[in-house]
């Protein structure tokens, strides 16, 4: 099954796309975009929690830390001991999920409470 991502400009009619059920004799299903879990990493500065579209920081190469994008880096072979431009440690690059500065996913649910305990706490609060 092929999946396509379509971006629409907001003009007041963008939600009409969800009414479409068939296209060129094919049955289709249109859904909102669901961002994959995990941290956002900027392709411009390689820091976390923002995208390159909203980046106001200096361009930094993921491989060498110089002021150019990774696709313009003169280093073309894999580094034996790369240096992370975010934490300064060697042996990993800034996109490695094990980096100490890589944002951790926060749990979305708190401590679970069983029904009898919740009922007692609720009745005690009245």
N, CA, C and O atoms as a Tinker XYZ file with bonds, in Angstrom:
   504  protein
     1  N      0.843000   -1.166000    0.000000    73     2
     2  CA     0.000000    0.000000    0.000000    64     1     3
     3  C      0.894000    1.237000    0.000000    63     2     4     5
     4  O      1.782000    1.355000    0.844000    81     3
     5  N      0.676000    2.142000   -0.917000    73     3     6
     6  CA     1.433000    3.384000   -0.986000    64     5     7
     7  C      0.842000    4.405000   -0.031000    63     6     8     9
     8  O     -0.374000    4.485000    0.148000    81     7
     9  N      1.726000    5.184000    0.578000    73     7    10
    10  CA     1.311000    6.254000    1.480000    64     9    11
    11  C      1.894000    7.549000    0.944000    63    10    12    13
    12  O      3.073000    7.612000    0.598000    81    11
    13  N      1.074000    8.569000    0.879000    73    11    14
    14  CA     1.505000    9.870000    0.400000    64    13    15
    15  C      1.228000   10.915000    1.465000    63    14    16    17
    16  O      0.254000   10.810000    2.210000    81    15
    17  N      2.087000   11.925000    1.535000    73    15    18
    18  CA     1.850000   13.042000    2.437000    64    17    19
    19  C      1.548000   14.260000    1.584000    63    18    20    21
    20  O      2.312000   14.613000    0.686000    81    19
    21  N      0.431000   14.893000    1.873000    73    19    22
    22  CA     0.008000   16.076000    1.130000    64    21    23
    23  C     -0.118000   17.225000    2.111000    63    22    24    25
    24  O     -0.768000   17.090000    3.148000    81    23
    25  N      0.498000   18.355000    1.792000    73    23    26
    26  CA     0.420000   19.533000    2.646000    64    25    27
    27  C     -0.455000   20.565000    1.951000    63    26    28    29
    28  O     -0.230000   20.902000    0.789000    81    27
    29  N     -1.450000   21.061000    2.667000    73    27    30
    30  CA    -2.383000   22.026000    2.104000    64    29    31
    31  C     -2.236000   23.374000    2.787000    63    30    32    33
    32  O     -1.990000   23.445000    3.991000    81    31
    33  N     -2.387000   24.444000    2.012000    73    31    34
    34  CA    -2.416000   25.783000    2.595000    64    33    35
    35  C     -3.765000   25.990000    3.265000    63    34    36    37
    36  O     -4.786000   25.485000    2.798000    81    35
    37  N     -3.760000   26.732000    4.359000    73    35    38
    38  CA    -5.015000   27.020000    5.050000    64    37    39
    39  C     -5.744000   28.117000    4.286000    63    38    40    41
    40  O     -5.241000   29.229000    4.122000    81    39
    41  N     -6.949000   27.773000    3.822000    73    39    42
    42  CA    -7.758000   28.746000    3.098000    64    41    43
    43  C     -9.227000   28.655000    3.497000    63    42    44    45
    44  O    -10.086000   29.266000    2.862000    81    43
    45  N     -9.512000   27.896000    4.546000    73    43    46
    46  CA   -10.888000   27.728000    4.988000    64    45    47
    47  C    -11.568000   26.508000    4.401000    63    46    48    49
    48  O    -12.624000   26.100000    4.885000    81    47
    49  N    -10.987000   25.917000    3.372000    73    47    50
    50  CA   -11.582000   24.751000    2.712000    64    49    51
    51  C    -10.706000   23.502000    2.845000    63    50    52    53
    52  O    -11.020000   22.461000    2.266000    81    51
    53  N     -9.610000   23.600000    3.603000    73    51    54
    54  CA    -8.663000   22.483000    3.662000    64    53    55
    55  C     -9.253000   21.214000    4.271000    63    54    56    57
    56  O     -8.774000   20.120000    3.971000    81    55
    57  N    -10.268000   21.323000    5.108000    73    55    58
    58  CA   -10.860000   20.128000    5.728000    64    57    59
    59  C    -11.747000   19.341000    4.766000    63    58    60    61
    60  O    -12.146000   18.219000    5.077000    81    59
    61  N    -12.058000   19.905000    3.619000    73    59    62
    62  CA   -12.873000   19.183000    2.640000    64    61    63
    63  C    -12.148000   17.962000    2.079000    63    62    64    65
    64  O    -12.782000   17.058000    1.536000    81    63
    65  N    -10.833000   17.934000    2.209000    73    63    66
    66  CA   -10.084000   16.785000    1.696000    64    65    67
    67  C    -10.489000   15.501000    2.413000    63    66    68    69
    68  O    -10.386000   14.416000    1.840000    81    67
    69  N    -10.953000   15.611000    3.667000    73    67    70
    70  CA   -11.346000   14.427000    4.428000    64    69    71
    71  C    -12.655000   13.821000    3.917000    63    70    72    73
    72  O    -13.010000   12.703000    4.289000    81    71
    73  N    -13.361000   14.550000    3.075000    73    71    74
    74  CA   -14.606000   14.050000    2.490000    64    73    75
    75  C    -14.343000   13.146000    1.284000    63    74    76    77
    76  O    -15.243000   12.433000    0.840000    81    75
    77  N    -13.137000   13.171000    0.760000    73    75    78
    78  CA   -12.802000   12.370000   -0.422000    64    77    79
    79  C    -12.632000   10.909000   -0.012000    63    78    80    81
    80  O    -11.873000   10.605000    0.908000    81    79
    81  N    -13.331000   10.013000   -0.689000    73    79    82
    82  CA   -13.225000    8.577000   -0.390000    64    81    83
    83  C    -12.700000    7.772000   -1.577000    63    82    84    85
    84  O    -12.240000    6.642000   -1.410000    81    83
    85  N    -12.768000    8.360000   -2.785000    73    83    86
    86  CA   -12.292000    7.668000   -3.990000    64    85    87
    87  C    -11.486000    8.642000   -4.843000    63    86    88    89
    88  O    -11.783000    9.835000   -4.902000    81    87
    89  N    -10.456000    8.104000   -5.505000    73    87    90
    90  CA    -9.637000    8.902000   -6.403000    64    89    91
    91  C     -9.208000    8.013000   -7.557000    63    90    92    93
    92  O     -8.537000    7.001000   -7.351000    81    91
    93  N     -9.591000    8.384000   -8.760000    73    91    94
    94  CA    -9.254000    7.637000   -9.976000    64    93    95
    95  C     -9.589000    6.153000   -9.832000    63    94    96    97
    96  O     -8.755000    5.287000  -10.098000    81    95
    97  N    -10.799000    5.881000   -9.415000    73    95    98
    98  CA   -11.343000    4.529000   -9.274000    64    97    99
    99  C    -10.683000    3.722000   -8.149000    63    98   100   101
   100  O    -10.828000    2.501000   -8.092000    81    99
   101  N     -9.968000    4.396000   -7.267000    73    99   102
   102  CA    -9.352000    3.732000   -6.119000    64   101   103
   103  C    -10.011000    4.229000   -4.841000    63   102   104   105
   104  O    -10.319000    5.413000   -4.711000    81   103
   105  N    -10.224000    3.327000   -3.911000    73   103   106
   106  CA   -10.743000    3.718000   -2.614000    64   105   107
   107  C     -9.563000    4.226000   -1.785000    63   106   108   109
   108  O     -8.538000    3.552000   -1.682000    81   107
   109  N     -9.709000    5.414000   -1.197000    73   107   110
   110  CA    -8.615000    5.997000   -0.424000    64   109   111
   111  C     -9.096000    6.382000    0.969000    63   110   112   113
   112  O    -10.290000    6.557000    1.208000    81   111
   113  N     -8.140000    6.509000    1.876000    73   111   114
   114  CA    -8.426000    6.946000    3.236000    64   113   115
   115  C     -7.486000    8.098000    3.548000    63   114   116   117
   116  O     -6.270000    7.968000    3.411000    81   115
   117  N     -8.046000    9.217000    3.964000    73   115   118
   118  CA    -7.253000   10.402000    4.272000    64   117   119
   119  C     -7.251000   10.601000    5.778000    63   118   120   121
   120  O     -8.304000   10.611000    6.416000    81   119
   121  N     -6.053000   10.759000    6.340000    73   119   122
   122  CA    -5.892000   10.940000    7.778000    64   121   123
   123  C     -5.007000   12.147000    8.050000    63   122   124   125
   124  O     -4.226000   12.562000    7.194000    81   123
   125  N     -5.138000   12.709000    9.259000    73   123   126
   126  CA    -4.220000   13.756000    9.691000    64   125   127
   127  C     -2.828000   13.171000    9.843000    63   126   128   129
   128  O     -2.669000   11.982000   10.119000    81   127
   129  N     -1.827000   14.009000    9.663000    73   127   130
   130  CA    -0.442000   13.582000    9.839000    64   129   131
   131  C     -0.188000   13.285000   11.314000    63   130   132   133
   132  O     -0.571000   14.059000   12.192000    81   131
   133  N      0.455000   12.169000   11.567000    73   131   134
   134  CA     0.833000   11.801000   12.931000    64   133   135
   135  C      2.350000   11.837000   13.024000    63   134   136   137
   136  O      3.043000   11.032000   12.402000    81   135
   137  N      2.852000   12.772000   13.803000    73   135   138
   138  CA     4.292000   12.925000   13.974000    64   137   139
   139  C      4.855000   11.693000   14.670000    63   138   140   141
   140  O      4.288000   11.236000   15.662000    81   139
   141  N      5.965000   11.148000   14.166000    73   139   142
   142  CA     6.556000    9.996000   14.845000    64   141   143
   143  C      7.055000   10.398000   16.232000    63   142   144   145
   144  O      7.452000   11.544000   16.443000    81   143
   145  N      7.035000    9.450000   17.184000    73   143   146
   146  CA     7.487000    9.795000   18.531000    64   145   147
   147  C      8.982000   10.068000   18.559000    63   146   148   149
   148  O      9.735000    9.561000   17.728000    81   147
   149  N      9.392000   10.860000   19.507000    73   147   150
   150  CA    10.809000   11.151000   19.664000    64   149   151
   151  C     11.100000   12.626000   19.491000    63   150   152   153
   152  O     10.202000   13.432000   19.250000    81   151
   153  N     12.352000   12.960000   19.618000    73   151   154
   154  CA    12.788000   14.349000   19.581000    64   153   155
   155  C     12.894000   14.863000   18.151000    63   154   156   157
   156  O     13.178000   14.109000   17.221000    81   155
   157  N     12.660000   16.153000   17.999000    73   155   158
   158  CA    12.884000   16.833000   16.727000    64   157   159
   159  C     14.313000   17.357000   16.748000    63   158   160   161
   160  O     14.740000   17.967000   17.728000    81   159
   161  N     15.051000   17.121000   15.669000    73   159   162
   162  CA    16.415000   17.625000   15.579000    64   161   163
   163  C     16.538000   18.486000   14.333000    63   162   164   165
   164  O     16.175000   18.064000   13.234000    81   163
   165  N     17.048000   19.680000   14.511000    73   163   166
   166  CA    17.191000   20.649000   13.424000    64   165   167
   167  C     18.258000   20.193000   12.432000    63   166   168   169
   168  O     19.328000   19.740000   12.839000    81   167
   169  N     17.979000   20.308000   11.149000    73   167   170
   170  CA    18.943000   19.952000   10.113000    64   169   171
   171  C     19.932000   21.086000    9.856000    63   170   172   173
   172  O     20.920000   20.898000    9.146000    81   171
   173  N     19.671000   22.261000   10.430000    73   171   174
   174  CA    20.558000   23.399000   10.227000    64   173   175
   175  C     21.664000   23.451000   11.287000    63   174   176   177
   176  O     22.848000   23.471000   10.951000    81   175
   177  N     21.272000   23.473000   12.573000    73   175   178
   178  CA    22.257000   23.597000   13.655000    64   177   179
   179  C     22.485000   22.287000   14.400000    63   178   180   181
   180  O     23.421000   22.186000   15.192000    81   179
   181  N     21.643000   21.281000   14.159000    73   179   182
   182  CA    21.712000   19.955000   14.778000    64   181   183
   183  C     21.446000   19.953000   16.273000    63   182   184   185
   184  O     21.831000   19.015000   16.971000    81   183
   185  N     20.786000   21.003000   16.776000    73   183   186
   186  CA    20.319000   20.996000   18.162000    64   185   187
   187  C     18.898000   20.433000   18.171000    63   186   188   189
   188  O     18.329000   20.142000   17.119000    81   187
   189  N     18.338000   20.283000   19.360000    73   187   190
   190  CA    17.067000   19.587000   19.511000    64   189   191
   191  C     15.892000   20.529000   19.762000    63   190   192   193
   192  O     16.064000   21.698000   20.108000    81   191
   193  N     14.698000   19.981000   19.576000    73   191   194
   194  CA    13.409000   20.598000   19.909000    64   193   195
   195  C     13.015000   21.780000   19.031000    63   194   196   197
   196  O     12.213000   22.615000   19.449000    81   195
   197  N     13.555000   21.863000   17.842000    73   195   198
   198  CA    13.057000   22.803000   16.840000    64   197   199
   199  C     13.456000   22.279000   15.461000    63   198   200   201
   200  O     14.327000   21.418000   15.340000    81   199
   201  N     12.808000   22.809000   14.428000    73   199   202
   202  CA    13.110000   22.366000   13.063000    64   201   203
   203  C     13.932000   23.429000   12.349000    63   202   204   205
   204  O     14.055000   24.557000   12.826000    81   203
   205  N     14.485000   23.064000   11.215000    73   203   206
   206  CA    15.303000   24.011000   10.458000    64   205   207
   207  C     14.475000   25.180000    9.931000    63   206   208   209
   208  O     15.017000   26.257000    9.681000    81   207
   209  N     13.166000   24.978000    9.758000    73   207   210
   210  CA    12.304000   26.062000    9.282000    64   209   211
   211  C     12.220000   27.191000   10.303000    63   210   212   213
   212  O     11.979000   28.340000    9.934000    81   211
   213  N     12.419000   26.877000   11.591000    73   211   214
   214  CA    12.321000   27.879000   12.654000    64   213   215
   215  C     13.657000   28.108000   13.352000    63   214   216   217
   216  O     13.677000   28.575000   14.491000    81   215
   217  N     14.759000   27.795000   12.703000    73   215   218
   218  CA    16.076000   27.873000   13.340000    64   217   219
   219  C     16.687000   29.262000   13.169000    63   218   220   221
   220  O     16.735000   29.806000   12.066000    81   219
   221  N     17.147000   29.816000   14.278000    73   219   222
   222  CA    17.836000   31.101000   14.231000    64   221   223
   223  C     19.301000   30.966000   14.607000    63   222   224   225
   224  O     19.986000   31.969000   14.808000    81   223
   225  N     19.787000   29.734000   14.703000    73   223   226
   226  CA    21.164000   29.487000   15.117000    64   225   227
   227  C     22.082000   29.337000   13.905000    63   226   228   229
   228  O     21.626000   29.160000   12.775000    81   227
   229  N     23.380000   29.412000   14.169000    73   227   230
   230  CA    24.399000   29.253000   13.135000    64   229   231
   231  C     24.365000   27.825000   12.589000    63   230   232   233
   232  O     24.169000   26.874000   13.345000    81   231
   233  N     24.555000   27.677000   11.284000    73   231   234
   234  CA    24.618000   26.356000   10.659000    64   233   235
   235  C     25.822000   25.594000   11.208000    63   234   236   237
   236  O     26.923000   26.137000   11.300000    81   235
   237  N     25.597000   24.315000   11.574000    73   235   238
   238  CA    26.680000   23.457000   12.072000    64   237   239
   239  C     26.575000   22.095000   11.409000    63   238   240   241
   240  O     25.493000   21.514000   11.324000    81   239
   241  N     27.700000   21.596000   10.944000    73   239   242
   242  CA    27.757000   20.286000   10.297000    64   241   243
   243  C     27.687000   19.181000   11.343000    63   242   244   245
   244  O     28.356000   19.255000   12.374000    81   243
   245  N     26.889000   18.172000   11.084000    73   243   246
   246  CA    26.740000   17.034000   11.989000    64   245   247
   247  C     28.041000   16.241000   12.113000    63   246   248   249
   248  O     28.329000   15.679000   13.169000    81   247
   249  N     28.824000   16.196000   11.036000    73   247   250
   250  CA    30.061000   15.397000   11.036000    64   249   251
   251  C     31.237000   16.111000   11.698000    63   250   252   253
   252  O     31.949000   15.518000   12.509000    81   251
   253  N     31.444000   17.394000   11.351000    73   251   254
   254  CA    32.669000   18.070000   11.795000    64   253   255
   255  C     32.427000   19.306000   12.662000    63   254   256   257
   256  O     33.365000   19.800000   13.288000    81   255
   257  N     31.202000   19.813000   12.715000    73   255   258
   258  CA    30.895000   20.976000   13.544000    64   257   259
   259  C     31.206000   22.311000   12.893000    63   258   260   261
   260  O     30.994000   23.355000   13.510000    81   259
   261  N     31.703000   22.307000   11.663000    73   259   262
   262  CA    32.012000   23.557000   10.967000    64   261   263
   263  C     30.726000   24.221000   10.471000    63   262   264   265
   264  O     29.644000   23.643000   10.566000    81   263
   265  N     30.856000   25.441000    9.940000    73   263   266
   266  CA    29.698000   26.232000    9.530000    64   265   267
   267  C     29.240000   25.904000    8.115000    63   266   268   269
   268  O     29.285000   26.761000    7.233000    81   267
   269  N     28.805000   24.684000    7.897000    73   267   270
   270  CA    28.197000   24.258000    6.638000    64   269   271
   271  C     27.270000   23.094000    6.939000    63   270   272   273
   272  O     27.352000   22.473000    7.998000    81   271
   273  N     26.390000   22.810000    5.995000    73   271   274
   274  CA    25.478000   21.673000    6.173000    64   273   275
   275  C     26.228000   20.370000    5.936000    63   274   276   277
   276  O     27.279000   20.349000    5.295000    81   275
   277  N     25.668000   19.276000    6.467000    73   275   278
   278  CA    26.334000   17.979000    6.372000    64   277   279
   279  C     26.544000   17.553000    4.918000    63   278   280   281
   280  O     27.567000   16.947000    4.600000    81   279
   281  N     25.588000   17.861000    4.028000    73   279   282
   282  CA    25.736000   17.451000    2.627000    64   281   283
   283  C     26.819000   18.244000    1.896000    63   282   284   285
   284  O     27.172000   17.897000    0.769000    81   283
   285  N     27.356000   19.305000    2.516000    73   283   286
   286  CA    28.436000   20.087000    1.927000    64   285   287
   287  C     29.776000   19.816000    2.617000    63   286   288   289
   288  O     30.764000   20.496000    2.340000    81   287
   289  N     29.812000   18.825000    3.512000    73   287   290
   290  CA    31.016000   18.539000    4.299000    64   289   291
   291  C     32.099000   17.911000    3.426000    63   290   292   293
   292  O     31.812000   17.021000    2.626000    81   291
   293  N     33.357000   18.373000    3.577000    73   291   294
   294  CA    34.448000   17.764000    2.812000    64   293   295
   295  C     34.806000   16.360000    3.304000    63   294   296   297
   296  O     35.480000   15.615000    2.593000    81   295
   297  N     34.364000   15.991000    4.507000    73   295   298
   298  CA    34.630000   14.646000    5.035000    64   297   299
   299  C     33.663000   13.677000    4.362000    63   298   300   301
   300  O     32.450000   13.773000    4.545000    81   299
   301  N     34.202000   12.753000    3.589000    73   299   302
   302  CA    33.349000   11.822000    2.841000    64   301   303
   303  C     33.447000   10.388000    3.341000    63   302   304   305
   304  O     32.655000    9.535000    2.940000    81   303
   305  N     34.411000   10.118000    4.212000    73   303   306
   306  CA    34.563000    8.759000    4.743000    64   305   307
   307  C     34.102000    8.734000    6.200000    63   306   308   309
   308  O     34.167000    9.756000    6.883000    81   307
   309  N     33.638000    7.580000    6.684000    73   307   310
   310  CA    33.212000    7.493000    8.086000    64   309   311
   311  C     34.372000    7.790000    9.042000    63   310   312   313
   312  O     35.490000    7.321000    8.829000    81   311
   313  N     34.104000    8.563000   10.087000    73   311   314
   314  CA    35.106000    8.909000   11.095000    64   313   315
   315  C     35.251000    7.768000   12.093000    63   314   316   317
   316  O     34.258000    7.149000   12.476000    81   315
   317  N     36.472000    7.488000   12.516000    73   315   318
   318  CA    36.687000    6.430000   13.503000    64   317   319
   319  C     36.260000    6.888000   14.896000    63   318   320   321
   320  O     35.652000    6.115000   15.637000    81   319
   321  N     36.566000    8.127000   15.261000    73   319   322
   322  CA    36.181000    8.690000   16.557000    64   321   323
   323  C     35.488000   10.032000   16.336000    63   322   324   325
   324  O     36.091000   11.079000   16.572000    81   323
   325  N     34.233000   10.022000   15.888000    73   323   326
   326  CA    33.554000   11.294000   15.654000    64   325   327
   327  C     33.315000   12.037000   16.967000    63   326   328   329
   328  O     33.269000   11.427000   18.036000    81   327
   329  N     33.164000   13.347000   16.878000    73   327   330
   330  CA    32.913000   14.167000   18.064000    64   329   331
   331  C     31.502000   14.737000   17.977000    63   330   332   333
   332  O     31.108000   15.305000   16.959000    81   331
   333  N     30.754000   14.577000   19.057000    73   331   334
   334  CA    29.389000   15.097000   19.113000    64   333   335
   335  C     29.441000   16.617000   19.252000    63   334   336   337
   336  O     30.101000   17.134000   20.153000    81   335
   337  N     28.755000   17.330000   18.372000    73   335   338
   338  CA    28.770000   18.791000   18.438000    64   337   339
   339  C     27.809000   19.329000   19.491000    63   338   340   341
   340  O     27.803000   20.531000   19.757000    81   339
   341  N     26.999000   18.467000   20.094000    73   339   342
   342  CA    26.094000   18.914000   21.157000    64   341   343
   343  C     26.704000   18.735000   22.545000    63   342   344   345
   344  O     26.679000   19.671000   23.345000    81   343
   345  N     27.250000   17.557000   22.852000    73   343   346
   346  CA    27.788000   17.309000   24.200000    64   345   347
   347  C     29.308000   17.364000   24.252000    63   346   348   349
   348  O     29.877000   17.453000   25.340000    81   347
   349  N     29.984000   17.312000   23.099000    73   347   350
   350  CA    31.439000   17.383000   23.057000    64   349   351
   351  C     32.147000   16.050000   23.237000    63   350   352   353
   352  O     33.372000   15.989000   23.131000    81   351
   353  N     31.410000   14.983000   23.506000    73   351   354
   354  CA    32.023000   13.664000   23.700000    64   353   355
   355  C     32.460000   13.084000   22.357000    63   354   356   357
   356  O     31.931000   13.443000   21.305000    81   355
   357  N     33.430000   12.185000   22.417000    73   355   358
   358  CA    33.875000   11.512000   21.199000    64   357   359
   359  C     33.179000   10.162000   21.078000    63   358   360   361
   360  O     32.551000    9.679000   22.020000    81   359
   361  N     33.304000    9.578000   19.916000    73   359   362
   362  CA    32.784000    8.242000   19.587000    64   361   363
   363  C     31.298000    8.221000   19.248000    63   362   364   365
   364  O     30.725000    7.140000   19.107000    81   363
   365  N     30.655000    9.380000   19.114000    73   363   366
   366  CA    29.291000    9.403000   18.578000    64   365   367
   367  C     29.021000   10.768000   17.951000    63   366   368   369
   368  O     29.675000   11.759000   18.274000    81   367
   369  N     28.032000   10.797000   17.038000    73   367   370
   370  CA    27.632000   12.060000   16.425000    64   369   371
   371  C     26.381000   12.584000   17.128000    63   370   372   373
   372  O     25.781000   11.879000   17.940000    81   371
   373  N     25.991000   13.809000   16.819000    73   371   374
   374  CA    24.916000   14.490000   17.536000    64   373   375
   375  C     23.549000   13.854000   17.351000    63   374   376   377
   376  O     22.642000   14.128000   18.136000    81   375
   377  N     23.375000   13.023000   16.351000    73   375   378
   378  CA    22.065000   12.397000   16.141000    64   377   379
   379  C     21.932000   11.053000   16.858000    63   378   380   381
   380  O     20.886000   10.412000   16.756000    81   379
   381  N     22.965000   10.613000   17.580000    73   379   382
   382  CA    22.916000    9.332000   18.284000    64   381   383
   383  C     21.962000    9.428000   19.467000    63   382   384   385
   384  O     22.084000   10.330000   20.296000    81   383
   385  N     21.014000    8.499000   19.547000    73   383   386
   386  CA    20.003000    8.531000   20.614000    64   385   387
   387  C     20.581000    8.277000   22.000000    63   386   388   389
   388  O     19.919000    8.570000   22.995000    81   387
   389  N     21.784000    7.746000   22.095000    73   387   390
   390  CA    22.420000    7.506000   23.385000    64   389   391
   391  C     23.190000    8.704000   23.921000    63   390   392   393
   392  O     23.751000    8.632000   25.014000    81   391
   393  N     23.229000    9.803000   23.175000    73   391   394
   394  CA    23.915000   11.020000   23.624000    64   393   395
   395  C     23.252000   11.526000   24.908000    63   394   396   397
   396  O     22.024000   11.533000   24.995000    81   395
   397  N     24.039000   11.950000   25.910000    73   395   398
   398  CA    23.427000   12.425000   27.154000    64   397   399
   399  C     22.529000   13.644000   26.964000    63   398   400   401
   400  O     21.654000   13.891000   27.793000    81   399
   401  N     22.725000   14.408000   25.897000    73   399   402
   402  CA    21.879000   15.575000   25.654000    64   401   403
   403  C     20.688000   15.277000   24.751000    63   402   404   405
   404  O     19.853000   16.151000   24.518000    81   403
   405  N     20.603000   14.043000   24.238000    73   403   406
   406  CA    19.458000   13.685000   23.399000    64   405   407
   407  C     18.213000   13.684000   24.280000    63   406   408   409
   408  O     18.192000   12.997000   25.302000    81   407
   409  N     17.170000   14.437000   23.910000    73   407   410
   410  CA    15.980000   14.536000   24.767000    64   409   411
   411  C     15.339000   13.179000   25.027000    63   410   412   413
   412  O     15.162000   12.366000   24.119000    81   411
   413  N     15.005000   12.963000   26.267000    73   411   414
   414  CA    14.343000   11.720000   26.671000    64   413   415
   415  C     12.835000   11.888000   26.537000    63   414   416   417
   416  O     12.304000   12.974000   26.771000    81   415
   417  N     12.148000   10.818000   26.162000    73   415   418
   418  CA    10.689000   10.851000   26.062000    64   417   419
   419  C     10.121000   10.790000   27.469000    63   418   420   421
   420  O     10.429000    9.881000   28.240000    81   419
   421  N      9.286000   11.769000   27.790000    73   419   422
   422  CA     8.677000   11.819000   29.113000    64   421   423
   423  C      7.458000   10.914000   29.146000    63   422   424   425
   424  O      6.705000   10.860000   28.174000    81   423
   425  N      7.251000   10.203000   30.248000    73   423   426
   426  CA     6.057000    9.357000   30.331000    64   425   427
   427  C      4.797000   10.213000   30.301000    63   426   428   429
   428  O      4.751000   11.291000   30.894000    81   427
   429  N      3.779000    9.724000   29.606000    73   427   430
   430  CA     2.546000   10.493000   29.475000    64   429   431
   431  C      1.529000   10.154000   30.545000    63   430   432   433
   432  O      0.589000   10.918000   30.761000    81   431
   433  N      1.693000    9.036000   31.216000    73   431   434
   434  CA     0.745000    8.643000   32.249000    64   433   435
   435  C      1.436000    8.656000   33.602000    63   434   436   437
   436  O      2.623000    8.351000   33.719000    81   435
   437  N      0.676000    9.012000   34.606000    73   435   438
   438  CA     1.208000    9.027000   35.959000    64   437   439
   439  C      1.080000    7.666000   36.612000    63   438   440   441
   440  O      0.809000    6.662000   35.953000    81   439
   441  N      1.277000    7.651000   37.907000    73   439   442
   442  CA     1.185000    6.423000   38.690000    64   441   443
   443  C     -0.238000    5.887000   38.627000    63   442   444   445
   444  O     -1.190000    6.629000   38.872000    81   443
   445  N     -0.393000    4.630000   38.306000    73   443   446
   446  CA    -1.712000    4.011000   38.242000    64   445   447
   447  C     -2.316000    3.824000   39.632000    63   446   448   449
   448  O     -1.604000    3.508000   40.585000    81   447
   449  N     -3.613000    4.018000   39.744000    73   447   450
   450  CA    -4.329000    3.841000   41.005000    64   449   451
   451  C     -5.485000    2.895000   40.742000    63   450   452   453
   452  O     -6.228000    3.067000   39.776000    81   451
   453  N     -5.639000    1.882000   41.613000    73   451   454
   454  CA    -6.749000    0.956000   41.411000    64   453   455
   455  C     -8.063000    1.606000   41.860000    63   454   456   457
   456  O     -8.061000    2.621000   42.558000    81   455
   457  N     -9.169000    1.009000   41.452000    73   455   458
   458  CA   -10.483000    1.608000   41.696000    64   457   459
   459  C    -10.796000    1.788000   43.180000    63   458   460   461
   460  O    -11.225000    2.877000   43.560000    81   459
   461  N    -10.607000    0.783000   44.046000    73   459   462
   462  CA   -10.938000    0.983000   45.464000    64   461   463
   463  C    -10.153000    2.129000   46.102000    63   462   464   465
   464  O    -10.704000    2.899000   46.889000    81   463
   465  N     -8.865000    2.243000   45.763000    73   463   466
   466  CA    -8.059000    3.330000   46.332000    64   465   467
   467  C     -8.541000    4.686000   45.815000    63   466   468   469
   468  O     -8.642000    5.641000   46.585000    81   467
   469  N     -8.836000    4.774000   44.524000    73   467   470
   470  CA    -9.337000    6.026000   43.954000    64   469   471
   471  C    -10.662000    6.414000   44.594000    63   470   472   473
   472  O    -10.901000    7.591000   44.865000    81   471
   473  N    -11.520000    5.436000   44.837000    73   471   474
   474  CA   -12.819000    5.706000   45.457000    64   473   475
   475  C    -12.627000    6.229000   46.885000    63   474   476   477
   476  O    -13.285000    7.190000   47.282000    81   475
   477  N    -11.728000    5.602000   47.660000    73   475   478
   478  CA   -11.462000    6.059000   49.028000    64   477   479
   479  C    -10.931000    7.489000   49.028000    63   478   480   481
   480  O    -11.373000    8.320000   49.822000    81   479
   481  N     -9.976000    7.777000   48.130000    73   479   482
   482  CA    -9.399000    9.122000   48.070000    64   481   483
   483  C    -10.444000   10.149000   47.664000    63   482   484   485
   484  O    -10.464000   11.260000   48.194000    81   483
   485  N    -11.309000    9.784000   46.731000    73   483   486
   486  CA   -12.355000   10.704000   46.296000    64   485   487
   487  C    -13.337000   10.986000   47.430000    63   486   488   489
   488  O    -13.686000   12.140000   47.678000    81   487
   489  N    -13.783000    9.933000   48.120000    73   487   490
   490  CA   -14.742000   10.108000   49.214000    64   489   491
   491  C    -14.121000   10.878000   50.375000    63   490   492   493
   492  O    -14.817000   11.631000   51.055000    81   491
   493  N    -12.827000   10.700000   50.610000    73   491   494
   494  CA   -12.154000   11.430000   51.685000    64   493   495
   495  C    -12.021000   12.908000   51.358000    63   494   496   497
   496  O    -11.934000   13.740000   52.261000    81   495
   497  N    -12.003000   13.239000   50.069000    73   495   498
   498  CA   -11.852000   14.644000   49.678000    64   497   499
   499  C    -13.154000   15.428000   49.756000    63   498   500   501
   500  O    -13.137000   16.653000   49.636000    81   499
   501  N    -14.296000   14.743000   49.955000    73   499   502
   502  CA   -15.598000   15.430000   50.012000    64   501   503
   503  C    -15.831000   16.118000   51.314000    63   502   504
   504  O    -16.878000   16.735000   51.508000    81   503
